[in-house]
Amino acid sequence: KAGVTQTPRYLIKTRGQQVTLSCSPISGHRSVSWYQQTPGQGLQFLFEYFSETQRNKGNFPGRFSGRQFSNSRSEMNVSTLELGDSALYLCASSLSSPGGYSSGANVLTFGAGSRLTVL
Amino acid sequence: LAKTTQPISMDSYEGQEVNITCSHNNIATNDYITWYQQFPSQGPRFIIQGYKTKVTNEVASLFIPADRKSSTLSLPRVSLSDTAVYYCLVGEGNTDKLIFGTGTRLQVFP
């Protein structure tokens, strides 16, 4: 079956602009979560959506937002870009919410990521 | 936020067993511990998951002590293709926020 698809794979923006990233989960997966990966901070959890509702949110400013559609596809948006937003943004899908006691249903399948460069 | 720490790097030779430990002293009571492997320019890939004691699958074993404040990923007989970065993932107690470990870069030499 098809994996998690993220678009675009690479993009370059300038400070102050905004960006929208897209994620198509594995068919049947209802949870989509987003992560930021940088050399300095490692992998950090941004937020998680399940059935179009944000279930959990990491410690990022309000410039970072997301949404999930009825077909489970998800988008994340970063407004007023800063140089420090340059990162690999990873999306992952799972059958159920990634946290908690779910006996394997919460295992994450990641996409290849969207690499954002802010100039 | 609680820190979930791992050794920064480890070196090994082909055929050896490698053990990578993750310290997660504020893990959520009801949360699983999951380990992922990441190659350059790819997203992390699931290796193994467990809640307590020991879990084994075809590629790795996971050892979790009774207090669950740490876990150890064991890779038997590593090969060159196991050169990658390994992350543990847990849910933080009280918040359920997902916390990745700091990552361990494993280099396997011939």
Short mmCIF file of C-alpha atoms in Angstrom, two decimals:
data_model
loop_
_atom_site.label_atom_id
_atom_site.label_comp_id
_atom_site.label_asym_id
_atom_site.label_seq_id
_atom_site.Cartn_x
_atom_site.Cartn_y
_atom_site.Cartn_z
CA LYS A 1 0.00 0.00 0.00
CA ALA A 2 1.12 3.58 -0.59
CA GLY A 3 3.12 5.21 2.17
CA VAL A 4 2.85 8.65 3.68
CA THR A 5 3.26 11.33 1.02
CA GLN A 6 4.53 14.80 1.79
CA THR A 7 4.61 17.72 -0.60
CA PRO A 8 6.58 19.67 -1.51
CA ARG A 9 9.85 17.86 -0.78
CA TYR A 10 11.95 21.02 -0.92
CA LEU A 11 11.12 24.69 -0.76
CA ILE A 12 12.86 27.98 -0.22
CA LYS A 13 11.14 30.99 1.34
CA THR A 14 12.21 34.36 2.65
CA ARG A 15 11.67 35.80 6.09
CA GLY A 16 8.17 37.06 6.67
CA GLN A 17 6.54 34.80 4.12
CA GLN A 18 4.23 31.96 4.98
CA VAL A 19 4.30 28.33 3.89
CA THR A 20 1.84 25.46 3.68
CA LEU A 21 2.96 21.84 3.73
CA SER A 22 0.78 18.90 2.82
CA CYS A 23 0.62 15.33 4.09
CA SER A 24 -1.39 12.39 2.74
CA PRO A 25 -1.52 9.55 5.27
CA ILE A 26 -1.66 5.83 4.68
CA SER A 27 -5.16 4.78 3.68
CA GLY A 28 -7.18 3.95 6.78
CA HIS A 29 -4.97 5.90 9.16
CA ARG A 30 -6.94 8.53 11.01
CA SER A 31 -4.15 10.16 13.01
CA VAL A 32 -1.65 12.55 11.47
CA SER A 33 1.12 14.14 13.49
CA TRP A 34 3.77 16.67 12.53
CA TYR A 35 7.37 17.05 13.67
CA GLN A 36 10.17 19.54 13.16
CA GLN A 37 13.71 18.21 12.81
CA THR A 38 16.76 20.45 13.13
CA PRO A 39 20.40 19.67 13.89
CA GLY A 40 20.28 21.71 17.07
CA GLN A 41 16.93 20.68 18.55
CA GLY A 42 16.49 17.20 17.09
CA LEU A 43 13.00 15.85 16.50
CA GLN A 44 10.28 17.93 18.10
CA PHE A 45 6.57 17.24 18.18
CA LEU A 46 4.41 19.98 16.63
CA PHE A 47 0.83 18.71 16.80
CA GLU A 48 -1.42 15.75 16.19
CA TYR A 49 -4.80 15.50 14.50
CA PHE A 50 -7.31 12.72 14.77
CA SER A 51 -10.60 12.77 12.89
CA GLU A 52 -10.16 16.45 12.01
CA THR A 53 -9.57 17.48 15.65
CA GLN A 54 -6.29 18.64 17.13
CA ARG A 55 -5.62 16.19 19.95
CA ASN A 56 -2.27 17.43 21.18
CA LYS A 57 0.12 20.27 20.58
CA GLY A 58 3.81 20.74 21.21
CA ASN A 59 5.55 23.84 22.49
CA PHE A 60 5.65 25.93 19.35
CA PRO A 61 4.40 29.49 18.83
CA GLY A 62 1.03 30.23 17.31
CA ARG A 63 2.69 30.89 13.94
CA PHE A 64 2.62 27.12 13.53
CA SER A 65 -0.82 25.78 12.79
CA GLY A 66 -2.41 22.82 11.10
CA ARG A 67 -5.61 21.18 10.09
CA GLN A 68 -6.95 17.84 8.98
CA PHE A 69 -9.55 17.21 6.36
CA SER A 70 -12.34 14.64 6.30
CA ASN A 71 -10.22 12.32 4.15
CA SER A 72 -7.49 12.46 6.85
CA ARG A 73 -5.13 14.48 4.69
CA SER A 74 -3.42 17.18 6.70
CA GLU A 75 -1.75 20.51 6.14
CA MET A 76 0.48 22.56 8.35
CA ASN A 77 1.09 26.26 7.97
CA VAL A 78 3.87 28.47 9.24
CA SER A 79 3.27 32.19 9.04
CA THR A 80 5.75 35.05 9.28
CA LEU A 81 8.70 32.79 8.64
CA GLU A 82 11.90 33.25 10.62
CA LEU A 83 15.39 32.02 9.82
CA GLY A 84 15.10 29.53 12.67
CA ASP A 85 12.16 27.84 10.99
CA SER A 86 14.53 26.26 8.49
CA ALA A 87 14.13 22.56 9.13
CA LEU A 88 12.93 19.22 7.89
CA TYR A 89 9.22 18.94 8.59
CA LEU A 90 8.05 15.38 8.99
CA CYS A 91 4.55 14.06 8.90
CA ALA A 92 3.53 10.69 10.29
CA SER A 93 0.30 8.73 10.26
CA SER A 94 -1.01 6.00 12.52
CA LEU A 95 -4.19 4.06 13.07
CA SER A 96 -4.81 5.65 16.42
CA SER A 97 -3.43 8.55 18.40
CA PRO A 98 0.37 8.11 18.72
CA GLY A 99 0.48 8.45 22.48
CA GLY A 100 -1.01 6.03 24.92
CA TYR A 101 -1.72 2.36 25.29
CA SER A 102 -2.70 1.07 21.88
CA SER A 103 -0.81 -2.16 21.41
CA GLY A 104 0.81 -1.27 18.13
CA ALA A 105 -1.99 0.76 16.61
CA ASN A 106 -0.13 3.92 17.48
CA VAL A 107 3.04 3.04 15.58
CA LEU A 108 4.03 5.95 13.37
CA THR A 109 4.73 5.69 9.66
CA PHE A 110 6.68 8.73 8.52
CA GLY A 111 6.85 10.47 5.20
CA ALA A 112 10.16 11.53 3.67
CA GLY A 113 9.67 15.09 4.87
CA SER A 114 9.54 18.60 3.47
CA ARG A 115 12.82 20.47 3.73
CA LEU A 116 12.18 24.17 4.28
CA THR A 117 14.93 26.74 3.88
CA VAL A 118 14.23 30.28 5.03
CA LEU A 119 16.54 32.97 3.64
CA LEU B 1 9.73 19.45 29.59
CA ALA B 2 11.40 16.27 30.70
CA LYS B 3 14.52 15.32 28.81
CA THR B 4 14.72 12.03 27.02
CA THR B 5 18.41 11.40 26.60
CA GLN B 6 20.53 9.01 24.58
CA PRO B 7 24.26 8.73 23.89
CA ILE B 8 25.19 11.01 21.02
CA SER B 9 27.08 8.37 19.07
CA MET B 10 28.30 4.81 19.12
CA ASP B 11 30.76 2.87 16.98
CA SER B 12 30.66 -0.84 16.31
CA TYR B 13 31.98 -3.49 13.95
CA GLU B 14 30.00 -5.81 11.77
CA GLY B 15 28.74 -8.87 13.59
CA GLN B 16 28.79 -7.31 17.04
CA GLU B 17 25.81 -6.70 19.30
CA VAL B 18 24.95 -3.05 19.95
CA ASN B 19 22.95 -1.78 22.92
CA ILE B 20 21.56 1.75 22.90
CA THR B 21 19.98 3.12 26.06
CA CYS B 22 17.37 5.84 26.37
CA SER B 23 16.65 7.59 29.65
CA HIS B 24 13.04 8.77 30.03
CA ASN B 25 12.45 9.54 33.68
CA ASN B 26 9.04 11.20 33.16
CA ILE B 27 7.34 8.69 30.92
CA ALA B 28 3.54 8.60 30.95
CA THR B 29 2.16 5.73 33.02
CA ASN B 30 0.16 4.21 30.21
CA ASP B 31 2.50 4.87 27.32
CA TYR B 32 4.50 2.53 25.16
CA ILE B 33 8.19 3.03 24.38
CA THR B 34 8.95 2.98 20.68
CA TRP B 35 12.24 3.01 18.81
CA TYR B 36 12.82 4.32 15.32
CA GLN B 37 15.70 4.23 12.83
CA GLN B 38 16.48 7.10 10.51
CA PHE B 39 18.68 7.20 7.42
CA PRO B 40 19.78 10.46 5.79
CA SER B 41 17.09 12.22 3.79
CA GLN B 42 14.40 9.81 5.01
CA GLY B 43 11.78 9.84 7.72
CA PRO B 44 12.25 7.64 10.78
CA ARG B 45 11.24 4.00 10.45
CA PHE B 46 9.69 1.84 13.17
CA ILE B 47 11.94 -0.77 14.75
CA ILE B 48 10.27 -2.06 17.90
CA GLN B 49 7.79 -1.14 20.62
CA GLY B 50 7.23 -2.31 24.17
CA TYR B 51 5.56 -1.47 27.47
CA LYS B 52 7.54 -3.47 30.03
CA THR B 53 10.08 -6.28 30.45
CA LYS B 54 11.38 -7.60 27.14
CA VAL B 55 10.15 -7.57 23.57
CA THR B 56 11.85 -9.24 20.63
CA ASN B 57 11.14 -9.14 16.92
CA GLU B 58 13.06 -10.20 13.84
CA VAL B 59 15.43 -7.22 13.92
CA ALA B 60 15.87 -6.13 17.54
CA SER B 61 15.12 -6.62 21.21
CA LEU B 62 13.87 -4.05 23.66
CA PHE B 63 14.59 -4.27 27.37
CA ILE B 64 12.52 -2.19 29.80
CA PRO B 65 13.18 -2.29 33.57
CA ALA B 66 10.35 -2.39 36.07
CA ASP B 67 10.45 1.36 36.78
CA ARG B 68 10.23 2.10 33.02
CA LYS B 69 12.51 5.12 33.41
CA SER B 70 14.84 3.82 30.75
CA SER B 71 14.90 1.35 27.90
CA THR B 72 17.61 -0.41 25.92
CA LEU B 73 17.46 -1.21 22.24
CA SER B 74 19.58 -4.24 21.38
CA LEU B 75 20.67 -4.89 17.80
CA PRO B 76 22.21 -8.35 17.39
CA ARG B 77 25.01 -8.84 14.89
CA VAL B 78 24.93 -5.42 13.24
CA SER B 79 25.83 -4.94 9.60
CA LEU B 80 26.99 -1.92 7.61
CA SER B 81 23.38 -1.19 6.66
CA ASP B 82 22.54 -0.58 10.33
CA THR B 83 24.56 2.65 10.21
CA ALA B 84 21.87 5.21 11.02
CA VAL B 85 20.48 7.42 13.76
CA TYR B 86 18.28 5.71 16.36
CA TYR B 87 15.58 7.48 18.36
CA CYS B 88 13.40 6.45 21.25
CA LEU B 89 9.92 7.95 21.53
CA VAL B 90 7.77 8.20 24.64
CA GLY B 91 4.76 10.11 25.84
CA GLU B 92 5.49 12.54 28.64
CA GLY B 93 3.73 12.05 31.92
CA ASN B 94 0.90 14.50 32.70
CA THR B 95 0.86 16.06 29.24
CA ASP B 96 0.95 13.11 26.82
CA LYS B 97 3.15 15.20 24.58
CA LEU B 98 5.37 13.02 22.44
CA ILE B 99 9.05 13.34 23.25
CA PHE B 100 11.75 11.98 20.99
CA GLY B 101 15.09 11.07 22.45
CA THR B 102 18.13 13.09 21.50
CA GLY B 103 19.13 10.42 18.99
CA THR B 104 22.13 8.09 18.78
CA ARG B 105 24.25 8.03 15.66
CA LEU B 106 25.46 4.45 15.16
CA GLN B 107 28.42 3.90 12.86
CA VAL B 108 29.15 0.31 11.88
CA PHE B 109 32.61 -0.47 10.48
CA PRO B 110 33.62 -3.47 8.38
#
